[in-house]
Short mmCIF file of C-alpha atoms in Angstrom, two decimals:
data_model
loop_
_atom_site.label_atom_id
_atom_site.label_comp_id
_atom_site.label_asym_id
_atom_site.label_seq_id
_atom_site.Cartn_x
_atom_site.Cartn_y
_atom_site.Cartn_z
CA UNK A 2 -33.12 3.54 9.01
CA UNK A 3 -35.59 5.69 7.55
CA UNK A 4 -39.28 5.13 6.39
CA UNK A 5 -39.80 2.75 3.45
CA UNK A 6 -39.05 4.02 0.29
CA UNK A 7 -41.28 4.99 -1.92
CA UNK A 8 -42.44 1.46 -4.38
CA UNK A 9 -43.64 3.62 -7.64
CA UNK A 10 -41.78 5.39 -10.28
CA UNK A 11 -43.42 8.54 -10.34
CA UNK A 12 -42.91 8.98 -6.52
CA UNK A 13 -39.28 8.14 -6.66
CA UNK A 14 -38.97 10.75 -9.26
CA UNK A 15 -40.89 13.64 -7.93
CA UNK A 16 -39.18 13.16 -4.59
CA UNK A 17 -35.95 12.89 -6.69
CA UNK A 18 -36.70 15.81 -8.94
CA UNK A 19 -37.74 17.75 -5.68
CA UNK A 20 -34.59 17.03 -3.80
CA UNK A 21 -32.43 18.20 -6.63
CA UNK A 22 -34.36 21.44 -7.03
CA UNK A 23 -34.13 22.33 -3.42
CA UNK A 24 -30.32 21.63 -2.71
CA UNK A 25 -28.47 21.07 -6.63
CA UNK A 26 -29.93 23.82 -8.77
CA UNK A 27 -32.06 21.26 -10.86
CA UNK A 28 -33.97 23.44 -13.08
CA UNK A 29 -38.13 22.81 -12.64
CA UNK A 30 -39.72 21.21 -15.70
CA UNK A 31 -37.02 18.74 -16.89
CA UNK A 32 -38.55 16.19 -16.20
CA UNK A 33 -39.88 14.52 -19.76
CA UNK A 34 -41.35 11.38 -19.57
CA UNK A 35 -40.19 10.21 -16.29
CA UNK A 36 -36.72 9.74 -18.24
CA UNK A 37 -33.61 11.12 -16.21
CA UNK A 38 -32.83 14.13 -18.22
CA UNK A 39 -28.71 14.02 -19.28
CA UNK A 40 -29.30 17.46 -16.74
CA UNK A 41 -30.95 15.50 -14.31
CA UNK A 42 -28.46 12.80 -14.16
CA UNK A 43 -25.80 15.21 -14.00
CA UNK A 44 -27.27 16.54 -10.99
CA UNK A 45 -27.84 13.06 -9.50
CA UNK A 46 -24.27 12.63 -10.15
CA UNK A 47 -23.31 15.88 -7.96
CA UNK A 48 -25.18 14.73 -5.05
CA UNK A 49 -23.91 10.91 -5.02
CA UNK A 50 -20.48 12.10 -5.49
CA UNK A 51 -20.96 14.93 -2.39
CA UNK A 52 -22.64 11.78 -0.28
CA UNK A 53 -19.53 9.75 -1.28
CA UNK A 54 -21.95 7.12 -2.76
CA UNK A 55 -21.41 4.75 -5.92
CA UNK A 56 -22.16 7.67 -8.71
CA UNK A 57 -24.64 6.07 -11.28
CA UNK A 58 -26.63 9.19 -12.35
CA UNK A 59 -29.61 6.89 -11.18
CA UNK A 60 -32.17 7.15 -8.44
CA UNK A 61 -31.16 4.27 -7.23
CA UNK A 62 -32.31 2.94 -3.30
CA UNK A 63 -28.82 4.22 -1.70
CA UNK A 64 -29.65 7.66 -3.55
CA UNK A 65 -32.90 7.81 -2.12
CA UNK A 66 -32.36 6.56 0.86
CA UNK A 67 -29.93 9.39 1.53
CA UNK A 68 -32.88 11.73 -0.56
CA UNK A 69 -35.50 10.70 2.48
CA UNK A 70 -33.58 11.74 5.49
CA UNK A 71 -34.35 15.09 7.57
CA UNK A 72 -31.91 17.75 6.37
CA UNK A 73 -31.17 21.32 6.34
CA UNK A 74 -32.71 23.55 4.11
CA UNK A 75 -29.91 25.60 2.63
CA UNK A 76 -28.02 23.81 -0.82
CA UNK A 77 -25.20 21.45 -1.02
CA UNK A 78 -23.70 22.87 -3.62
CA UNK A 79 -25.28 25.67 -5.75
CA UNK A 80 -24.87 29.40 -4.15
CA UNK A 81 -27.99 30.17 -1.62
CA UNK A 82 -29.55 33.19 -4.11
CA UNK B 29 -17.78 28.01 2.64
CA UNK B 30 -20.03 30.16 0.31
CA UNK B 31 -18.34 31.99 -2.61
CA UNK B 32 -16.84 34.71 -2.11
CA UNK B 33 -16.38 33.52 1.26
CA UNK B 34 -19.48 36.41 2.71
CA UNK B 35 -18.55 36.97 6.31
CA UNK B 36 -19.40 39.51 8.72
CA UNK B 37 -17.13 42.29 8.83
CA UNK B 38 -17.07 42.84 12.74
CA UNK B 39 -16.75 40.68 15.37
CA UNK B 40 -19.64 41.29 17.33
CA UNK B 41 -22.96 39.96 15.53
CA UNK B 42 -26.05 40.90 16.72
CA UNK B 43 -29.43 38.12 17.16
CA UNK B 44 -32.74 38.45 17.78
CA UNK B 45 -35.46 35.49 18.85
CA UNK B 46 -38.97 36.74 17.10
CA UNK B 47 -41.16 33.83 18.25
CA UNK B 48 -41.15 30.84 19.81
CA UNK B 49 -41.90 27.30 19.02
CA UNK B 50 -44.97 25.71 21.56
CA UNK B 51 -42.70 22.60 21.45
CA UNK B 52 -40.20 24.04 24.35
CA UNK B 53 -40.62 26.12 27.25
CA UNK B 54 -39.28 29.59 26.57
CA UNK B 55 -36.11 29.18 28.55
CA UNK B 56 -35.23 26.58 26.56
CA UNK B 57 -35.67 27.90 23.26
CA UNK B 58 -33.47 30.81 24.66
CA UNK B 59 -30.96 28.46 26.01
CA UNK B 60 -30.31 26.09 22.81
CA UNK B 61 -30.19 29.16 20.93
CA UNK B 62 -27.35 30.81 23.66
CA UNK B 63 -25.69 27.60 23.71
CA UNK B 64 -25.90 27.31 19.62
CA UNK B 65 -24.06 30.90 19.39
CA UNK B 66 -21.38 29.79 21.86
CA UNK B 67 -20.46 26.67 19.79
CA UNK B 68 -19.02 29.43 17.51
CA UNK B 69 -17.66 31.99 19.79
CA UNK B 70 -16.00 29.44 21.84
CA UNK B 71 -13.16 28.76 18.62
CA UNK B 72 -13.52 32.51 16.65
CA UNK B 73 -13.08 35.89 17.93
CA UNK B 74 -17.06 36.35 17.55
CA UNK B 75 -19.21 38.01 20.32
CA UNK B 76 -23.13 38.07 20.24
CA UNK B 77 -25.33 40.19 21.63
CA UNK B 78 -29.08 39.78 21.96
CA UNK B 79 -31.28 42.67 20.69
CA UNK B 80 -35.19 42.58 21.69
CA UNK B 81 -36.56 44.99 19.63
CA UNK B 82 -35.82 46.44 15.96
CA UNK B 83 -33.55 44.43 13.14
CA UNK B 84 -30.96 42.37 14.25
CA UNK B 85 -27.99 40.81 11.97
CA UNK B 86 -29.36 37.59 12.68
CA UNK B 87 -33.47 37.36 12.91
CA UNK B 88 -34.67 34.04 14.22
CA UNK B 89 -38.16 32.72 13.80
CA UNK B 90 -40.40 29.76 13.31
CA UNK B 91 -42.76 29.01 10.84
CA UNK B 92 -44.43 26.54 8.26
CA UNK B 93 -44.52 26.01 4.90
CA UNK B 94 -44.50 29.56 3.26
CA UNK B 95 -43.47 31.67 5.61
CA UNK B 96 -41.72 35.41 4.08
CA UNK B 97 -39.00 34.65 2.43
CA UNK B 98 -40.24 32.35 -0.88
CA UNK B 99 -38.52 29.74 0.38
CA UNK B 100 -41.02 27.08 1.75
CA UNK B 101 -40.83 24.74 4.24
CA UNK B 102 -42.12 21.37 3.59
CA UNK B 103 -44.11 19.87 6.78
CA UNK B 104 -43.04 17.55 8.93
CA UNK B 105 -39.72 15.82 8.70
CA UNK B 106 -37.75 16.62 5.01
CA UNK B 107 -36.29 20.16 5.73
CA UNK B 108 -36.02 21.26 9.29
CA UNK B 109 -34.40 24.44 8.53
CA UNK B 110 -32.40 26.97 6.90
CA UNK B 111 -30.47 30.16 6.81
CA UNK B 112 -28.99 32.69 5.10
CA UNK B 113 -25.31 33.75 4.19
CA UNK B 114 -23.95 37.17 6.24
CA UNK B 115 -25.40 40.03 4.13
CA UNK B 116 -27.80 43.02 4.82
CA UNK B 117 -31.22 41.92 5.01
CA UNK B 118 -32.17 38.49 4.81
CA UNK B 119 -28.50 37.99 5.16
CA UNK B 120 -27.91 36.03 8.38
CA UNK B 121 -31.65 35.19 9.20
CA UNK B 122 -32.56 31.61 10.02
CA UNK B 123 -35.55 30.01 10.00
CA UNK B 124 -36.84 27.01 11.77
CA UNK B 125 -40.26 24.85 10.53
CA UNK B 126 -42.90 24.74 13.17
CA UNK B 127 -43.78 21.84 11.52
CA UNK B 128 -41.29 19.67 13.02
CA UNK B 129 -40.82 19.16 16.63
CA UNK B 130 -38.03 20.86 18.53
CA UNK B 131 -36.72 19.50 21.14
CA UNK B 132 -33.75 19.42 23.95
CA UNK B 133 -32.99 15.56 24.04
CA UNK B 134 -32.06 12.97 21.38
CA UNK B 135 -35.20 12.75 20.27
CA UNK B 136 -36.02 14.05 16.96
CA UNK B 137 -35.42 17.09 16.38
CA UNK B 138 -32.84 18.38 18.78
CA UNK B 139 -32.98 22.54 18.59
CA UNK B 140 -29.66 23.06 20.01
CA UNK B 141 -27.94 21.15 17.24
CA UNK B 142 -29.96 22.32 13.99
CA UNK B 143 -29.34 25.97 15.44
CA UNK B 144 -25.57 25.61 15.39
CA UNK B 145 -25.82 24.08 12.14
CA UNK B 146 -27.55 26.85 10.77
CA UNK B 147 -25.65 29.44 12.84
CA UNK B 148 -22.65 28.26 10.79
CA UNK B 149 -24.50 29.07 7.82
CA UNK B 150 -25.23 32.67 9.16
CA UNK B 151 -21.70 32.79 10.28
CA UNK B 152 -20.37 32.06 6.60
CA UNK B 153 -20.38 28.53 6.46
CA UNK B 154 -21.42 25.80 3.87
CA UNK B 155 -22.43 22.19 3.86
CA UNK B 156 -19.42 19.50 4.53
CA UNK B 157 -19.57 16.10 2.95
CA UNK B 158 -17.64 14.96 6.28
CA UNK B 159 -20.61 13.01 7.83
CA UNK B 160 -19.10 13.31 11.77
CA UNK B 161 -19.26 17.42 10.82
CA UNK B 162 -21.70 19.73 12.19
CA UNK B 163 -22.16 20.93 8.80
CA UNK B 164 -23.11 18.07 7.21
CA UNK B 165 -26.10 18.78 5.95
CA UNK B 166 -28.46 15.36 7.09
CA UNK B 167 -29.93 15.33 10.77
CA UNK B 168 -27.74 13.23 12.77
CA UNK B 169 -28.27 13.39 16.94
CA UNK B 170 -24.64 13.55 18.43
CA UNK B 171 -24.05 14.18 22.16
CA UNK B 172 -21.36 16.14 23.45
CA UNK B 173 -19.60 19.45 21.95
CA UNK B 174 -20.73 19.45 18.06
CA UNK B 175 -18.15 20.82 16.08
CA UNK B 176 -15.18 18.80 14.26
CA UNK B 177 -11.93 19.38 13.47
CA UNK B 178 -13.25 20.51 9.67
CA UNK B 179 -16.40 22.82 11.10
CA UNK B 180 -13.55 24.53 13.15
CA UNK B 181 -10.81 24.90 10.26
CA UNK B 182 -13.26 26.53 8.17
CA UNK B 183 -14.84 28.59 10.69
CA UNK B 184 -11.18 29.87 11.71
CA UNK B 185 -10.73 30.44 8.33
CA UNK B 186 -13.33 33.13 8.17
CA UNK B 187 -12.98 34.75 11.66
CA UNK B 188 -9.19 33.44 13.06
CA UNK B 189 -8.98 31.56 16.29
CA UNK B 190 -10.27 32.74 19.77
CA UNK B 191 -7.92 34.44 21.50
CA UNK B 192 -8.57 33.80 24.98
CA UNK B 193 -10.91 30.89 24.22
CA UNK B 194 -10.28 27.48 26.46
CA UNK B 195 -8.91 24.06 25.12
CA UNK B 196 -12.25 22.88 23.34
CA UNK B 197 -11.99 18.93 21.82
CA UNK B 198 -13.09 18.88 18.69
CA UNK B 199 -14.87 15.96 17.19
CA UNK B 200 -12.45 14.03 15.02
CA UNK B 201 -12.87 13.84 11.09
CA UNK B 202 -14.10 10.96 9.37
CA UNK B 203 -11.60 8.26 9.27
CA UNK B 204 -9.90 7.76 5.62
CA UNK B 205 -11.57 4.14 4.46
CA UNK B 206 -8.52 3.29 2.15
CA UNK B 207 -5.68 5.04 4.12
CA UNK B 208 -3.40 2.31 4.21
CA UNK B 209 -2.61 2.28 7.99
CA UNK B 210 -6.30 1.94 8.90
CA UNK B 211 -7.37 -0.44 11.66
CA UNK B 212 -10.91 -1.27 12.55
CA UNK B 213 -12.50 -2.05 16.06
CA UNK B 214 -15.43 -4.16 15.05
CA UNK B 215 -17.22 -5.99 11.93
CA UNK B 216 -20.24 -8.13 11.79
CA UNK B 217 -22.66 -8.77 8.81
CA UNK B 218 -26.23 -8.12 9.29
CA UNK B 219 -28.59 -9.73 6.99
CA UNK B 220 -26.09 -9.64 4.10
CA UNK B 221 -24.83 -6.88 4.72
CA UNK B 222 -21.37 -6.18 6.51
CA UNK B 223 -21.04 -3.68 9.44
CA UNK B 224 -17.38 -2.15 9.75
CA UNK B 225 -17.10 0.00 12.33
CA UNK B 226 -14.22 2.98 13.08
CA UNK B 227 -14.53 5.53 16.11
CA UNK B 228 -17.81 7.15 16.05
CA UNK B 229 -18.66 5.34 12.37
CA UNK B 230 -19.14 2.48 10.51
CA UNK B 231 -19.36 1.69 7.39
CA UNK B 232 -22.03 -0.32 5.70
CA UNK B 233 -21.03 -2.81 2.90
CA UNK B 234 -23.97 -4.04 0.87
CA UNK B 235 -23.01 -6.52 -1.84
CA UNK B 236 -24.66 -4.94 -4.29
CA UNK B 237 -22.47 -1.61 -4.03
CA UNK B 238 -19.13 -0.52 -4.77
CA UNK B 239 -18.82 1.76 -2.59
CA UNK B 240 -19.68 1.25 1.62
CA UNK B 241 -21.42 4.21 3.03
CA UNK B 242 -20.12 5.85 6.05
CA UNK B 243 -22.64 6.84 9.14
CA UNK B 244 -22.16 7.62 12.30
CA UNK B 245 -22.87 4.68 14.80
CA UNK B 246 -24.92 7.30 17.03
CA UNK B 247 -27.32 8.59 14.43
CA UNK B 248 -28.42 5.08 13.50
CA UNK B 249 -28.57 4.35 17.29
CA UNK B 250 -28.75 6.34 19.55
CA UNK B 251 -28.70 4.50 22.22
CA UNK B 252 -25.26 2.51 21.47
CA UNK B 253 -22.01 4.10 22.81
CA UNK B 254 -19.96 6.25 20.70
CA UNK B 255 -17.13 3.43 20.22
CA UNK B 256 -17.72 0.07 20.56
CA UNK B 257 -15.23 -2.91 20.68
CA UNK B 258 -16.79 -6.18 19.02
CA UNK B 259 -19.46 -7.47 16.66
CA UNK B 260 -21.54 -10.50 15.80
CA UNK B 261 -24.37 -11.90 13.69
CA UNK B 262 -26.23 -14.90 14.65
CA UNK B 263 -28.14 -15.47 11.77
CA UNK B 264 -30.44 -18.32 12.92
CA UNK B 265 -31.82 -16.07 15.95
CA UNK B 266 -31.78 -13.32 13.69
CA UNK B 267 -29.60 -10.79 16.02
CA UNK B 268 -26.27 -8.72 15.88
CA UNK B 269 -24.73 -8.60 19.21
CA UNK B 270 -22.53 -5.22 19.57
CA UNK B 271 -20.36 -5.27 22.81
CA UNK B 272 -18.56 -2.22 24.17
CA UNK B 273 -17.05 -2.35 27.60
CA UNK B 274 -18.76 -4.64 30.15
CA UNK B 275 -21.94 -4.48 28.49
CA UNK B 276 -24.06 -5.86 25.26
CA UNK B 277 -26.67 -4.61 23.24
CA UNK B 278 -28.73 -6.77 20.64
CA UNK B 279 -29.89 -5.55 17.31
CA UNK B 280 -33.13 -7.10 15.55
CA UNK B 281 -32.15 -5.80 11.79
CA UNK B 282 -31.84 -1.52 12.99
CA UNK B 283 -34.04 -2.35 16.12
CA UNK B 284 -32.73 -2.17 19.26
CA UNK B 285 -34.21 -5.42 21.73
CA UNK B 286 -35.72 -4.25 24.35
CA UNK B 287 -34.09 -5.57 27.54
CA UNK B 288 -30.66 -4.80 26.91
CA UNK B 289 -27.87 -3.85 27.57
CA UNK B 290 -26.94 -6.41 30.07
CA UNK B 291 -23.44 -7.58 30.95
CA UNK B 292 -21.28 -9.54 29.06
CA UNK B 293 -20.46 -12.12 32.29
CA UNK B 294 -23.92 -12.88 31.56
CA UNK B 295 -22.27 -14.69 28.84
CA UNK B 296 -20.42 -16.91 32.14
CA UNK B 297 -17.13 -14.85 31.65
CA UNK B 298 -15.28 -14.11 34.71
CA UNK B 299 -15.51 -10.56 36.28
CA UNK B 300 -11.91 -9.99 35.59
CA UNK B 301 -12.87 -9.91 31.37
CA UNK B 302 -13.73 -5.87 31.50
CA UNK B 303 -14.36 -6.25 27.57
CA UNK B 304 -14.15 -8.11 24.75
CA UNK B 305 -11.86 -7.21 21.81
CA UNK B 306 -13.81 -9.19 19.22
CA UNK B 307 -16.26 -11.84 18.38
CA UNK B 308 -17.23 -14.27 15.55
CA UNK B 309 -20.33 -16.85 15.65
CA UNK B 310 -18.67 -19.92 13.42
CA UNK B 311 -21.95 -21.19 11.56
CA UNK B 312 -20.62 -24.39 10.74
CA UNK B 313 -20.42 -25.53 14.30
CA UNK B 314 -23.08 -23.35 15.96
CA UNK B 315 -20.03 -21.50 18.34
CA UNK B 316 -19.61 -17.96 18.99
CA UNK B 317 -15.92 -17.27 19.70
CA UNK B 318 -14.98 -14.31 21.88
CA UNK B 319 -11.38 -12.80 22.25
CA UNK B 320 -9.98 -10.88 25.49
CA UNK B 321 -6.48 -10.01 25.15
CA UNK B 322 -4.18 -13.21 24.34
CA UNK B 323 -7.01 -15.26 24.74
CA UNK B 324 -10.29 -16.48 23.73
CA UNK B 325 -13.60 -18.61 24.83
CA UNK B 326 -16.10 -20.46 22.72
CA UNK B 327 -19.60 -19.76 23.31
CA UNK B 328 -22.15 -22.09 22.77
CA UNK B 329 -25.08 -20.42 21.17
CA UNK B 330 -27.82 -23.70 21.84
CA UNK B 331 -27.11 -24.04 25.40
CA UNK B 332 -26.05 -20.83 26.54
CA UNK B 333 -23.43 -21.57 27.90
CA UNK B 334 -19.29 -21.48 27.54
CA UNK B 335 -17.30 -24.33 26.37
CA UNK B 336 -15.27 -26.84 29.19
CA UNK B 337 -11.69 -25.81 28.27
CA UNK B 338 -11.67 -22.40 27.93
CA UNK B 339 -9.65 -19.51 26.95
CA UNK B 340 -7.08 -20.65 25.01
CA UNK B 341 -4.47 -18.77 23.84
CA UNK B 342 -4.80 -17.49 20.32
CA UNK B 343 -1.18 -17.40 19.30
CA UNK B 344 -1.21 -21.35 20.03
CA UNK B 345 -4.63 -21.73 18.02
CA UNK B 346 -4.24 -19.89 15.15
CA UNK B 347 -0.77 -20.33 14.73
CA UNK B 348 1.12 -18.24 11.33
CA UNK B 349 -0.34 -14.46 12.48
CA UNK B 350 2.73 -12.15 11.90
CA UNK B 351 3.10 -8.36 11.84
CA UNK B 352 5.29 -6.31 9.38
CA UNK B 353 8.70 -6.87 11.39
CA UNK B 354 7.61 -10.58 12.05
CA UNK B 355 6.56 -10.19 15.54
CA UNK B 356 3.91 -12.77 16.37
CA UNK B 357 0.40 -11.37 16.86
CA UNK B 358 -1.25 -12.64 19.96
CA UNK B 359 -4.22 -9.78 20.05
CA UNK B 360 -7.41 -9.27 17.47
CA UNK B 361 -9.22 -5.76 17.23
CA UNK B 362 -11.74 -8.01 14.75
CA UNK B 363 -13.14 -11.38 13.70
CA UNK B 364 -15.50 -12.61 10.75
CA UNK B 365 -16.18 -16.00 9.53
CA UNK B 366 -16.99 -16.78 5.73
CA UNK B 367 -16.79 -20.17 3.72
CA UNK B 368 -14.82 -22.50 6.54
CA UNK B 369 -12.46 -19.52 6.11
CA UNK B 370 -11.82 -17.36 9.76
CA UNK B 371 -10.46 -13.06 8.76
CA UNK B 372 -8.74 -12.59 12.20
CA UNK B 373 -8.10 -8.22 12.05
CA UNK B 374 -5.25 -6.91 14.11
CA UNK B 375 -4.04 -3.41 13.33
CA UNK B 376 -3.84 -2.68 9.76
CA UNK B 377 -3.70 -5.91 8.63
CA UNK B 378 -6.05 -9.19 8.43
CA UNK B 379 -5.47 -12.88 8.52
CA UNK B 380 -7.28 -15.41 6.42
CA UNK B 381 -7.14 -18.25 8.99
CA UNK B 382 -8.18 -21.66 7.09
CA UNK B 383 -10.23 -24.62 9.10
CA UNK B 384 -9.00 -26.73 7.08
CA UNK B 385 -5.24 -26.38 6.91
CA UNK B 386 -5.30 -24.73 10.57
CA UNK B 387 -3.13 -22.41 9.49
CA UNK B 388 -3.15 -18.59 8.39
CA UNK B 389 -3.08 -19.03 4.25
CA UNK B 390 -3.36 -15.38 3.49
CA UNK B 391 -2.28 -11.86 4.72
CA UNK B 392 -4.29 -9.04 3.39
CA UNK B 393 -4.83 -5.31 4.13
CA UNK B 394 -7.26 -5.01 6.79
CA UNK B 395 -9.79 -2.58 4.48
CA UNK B 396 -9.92 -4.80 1.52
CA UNK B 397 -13.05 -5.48 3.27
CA UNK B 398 -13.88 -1.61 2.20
CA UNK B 399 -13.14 -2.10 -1.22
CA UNK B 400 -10.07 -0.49 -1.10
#
């Protein structure tokens, strides 16, 4: 489907952490020590459930799979400011 | 749509085209972006009128990365575009990233079908979770008018219908995986997986998930026909067969192999079979089986060639298949084979047929296989 996904942690978060900043309102910065923030998983949450994927509040492949395809710019959920 | 539902409070919107991407000719920039605007004026009230000079309700450009408005592209691929809710200013303006690469076919990225997208944002319009809508918000090439049945309730919502505007057909929604009634027109696994396909979609089943995930069939390939009729995996050649019509296409994992689609008589089925209503490779005995209306052959997958003694009729062969009201069932939409165990699906329902016992052991709802 798409290209492969990305093998490392810190990729699979930055790409995660971007994602949820550019269309779920994820604040920048709570990112900790690579740890989902309870935030962060919320937000994970939002976009598996709007994806109609298994919610886990993880980055798991399915999320990022979904994460790496081409998109439009403009939020999923959080009003365009 | 957005809070506060932000529309625009006349009926004729104004547009201007500020530059141009090097990836088209000029013409066709101009005509995916006429023929984006029309998508939307052919089911509201809407009229749009092209300005050449000064500010415009809607302001279309290209750019990269940074480019005015804080809001930053992000090179190739990723975000193709965006645009902004109806307002004053900004309000309206979309923005596509020269980075990618526009274009008028199905090859990545078609401009005619990111521009309606984003026109709907312009228009009013949010993201749908509704993954055969033009609004939902992942890339997916789709031929044909874009909008569905939800794009058009929502855009109504906002504007009303078109008065004088001709019968457009709309794309239909996403079929309901657990509505009780469902019936499915193909299903094959692929490499562990399982393939369940529905209209325009299918559904992918990985073992390791609860929940399948919907696509639509013409986003992962593009080249396969919007509906198709049968399915199968032969695992030791390592290929998915998909047949729709009078023709085949083989799948190498999400490859297409080159060479096809060539014609299912190929198989040595009479010219009178115009398509095949399901298929099934049995592992245990190396034979793909292949049902046309009350019947069906047996393939054999080593040779190449079909069985002495074919079709049979199913009703006789896999005796105990029953509707609601007890009819018999002599037709199958679908076929899988797991554990000397053969799921025959007709209509809503599927039949566990067993090798064994040759007999049906087990009735079951026909998207149990979804989970549901």
């Amino acid at each position: 489907f798409t290209k492969p996904l990305p093998a490392d942690g810190t990729e699979r978060w930055l790409l995660g952490e971007r994602y949820l900043r550019q269309y779920y309102g994820l604040q920048p910065g709570l990112m900790g020590n690579l740890k989902p923030s309870d935030l962060m998983s919320e937000k994970i949450r939002t976009m598996q459930s709007f994806f109609k994927l298994k919610v886990t509040g993880k980055l798991d492949d399915n999320t990022l799979d979904v994460m790496k395809k081409a998109r439009c710019g403009v939020p999923d959920v959080a009003e365009y400011n | 749509l957005f809070p506060r539902k932000l529309k625009w409070q006349n009926t004729i919107v104004t547009f201007r085209i500020t530059n141009y991407t090097p990836d088209l000719e000029k013409e066709d920039v101009d005509k995916a972006i006429h023929n984006a605007l029309k998508v939307w004026s052919d089911v509201t009230p809407l009229k749009f009128k092209r300005l050449h000079e000064g500010v415009a309700d809607i302001m279309i450009s290209f750019g990269k990365l940074e480019h005015g408005d804080h809001n930053p592209f992000d090179g190739p691929n990723g975000l193709l575009a965006h645009a902004y809710p109806p307002g004053m200013g900004l309000g309206g303006d979309t923005h596509f990233d020269e980075d990618e690469t526009w274009t008028k076919d199905s090859d990545a990225y078609n401009l005619f079908l990111v521009a309606a997208h984003e026109f709907g944002h312009a228009l009013g319009m949010a993201h749908s979770n509704d993954p055969g809508s033009l609004m939902y918000p992942v890339y997916a090439y789709t031929p044909g008018f874009p909008l569905s049945e939800d794009d058009i309730k929502g855009i109504q919502e906002l504007y009303g219908t078109n008065p004088d505007g001709g019968k457009i057909k709309p794309k239909p929604e996403a079929p309901e995986k657990c509505d009780p009634e469902l019936s499915i027109d193909a299903v094959t696994e692929l490499r562990g997986e399982m393939l369940v396909f529905k209209d325009r979609y299918f559904w992918r089943v990985h073992p390791q998930f609860t929940e399948p995930q919907l696509g639509l069939i013409q986003s992962t390939w593009p080249q396969l026909p919007k509906k198709i009729n049968a399915a199968y995996e032969n695992p030791e050649k390592d290929i998915v067969i998909i047949f729709s019509g009078i023709r085949m296409w083989a799948l190498n994992g999400y490859t297409l192999v080159p060479g096809y689609p060539k014609y299912i008589h190929r198989l040595g089925l009479p010219k009178s079979i115009r398509k095949i209503d399901a298929a099934v490779y049995i592992s245990d005995t190396g034979k793909t089986l292949l049902f046309t209306d009350e019947e069906y052959w047996s393939y054999n997958e080593e040779t190449g060639t079909m069985d002495q003694g074919y079709p049979r009729s199913i009703k006789d062969d896999f005796p105990g298949m029953r509707e609601n009201d007890g009819d018999e069932v002599d037709e199958v939409d679908a076929a899988t084979y797991r554990n000397g165990y053969l799921y025959l699906y007709h209509e809503n329902l599927q039949y566990e047929y067993s090798y064994n016992r040759r007999k049906v052991v087990r009735i079951l709802r026909a998207n149990d296989l979804l989970h549901c």
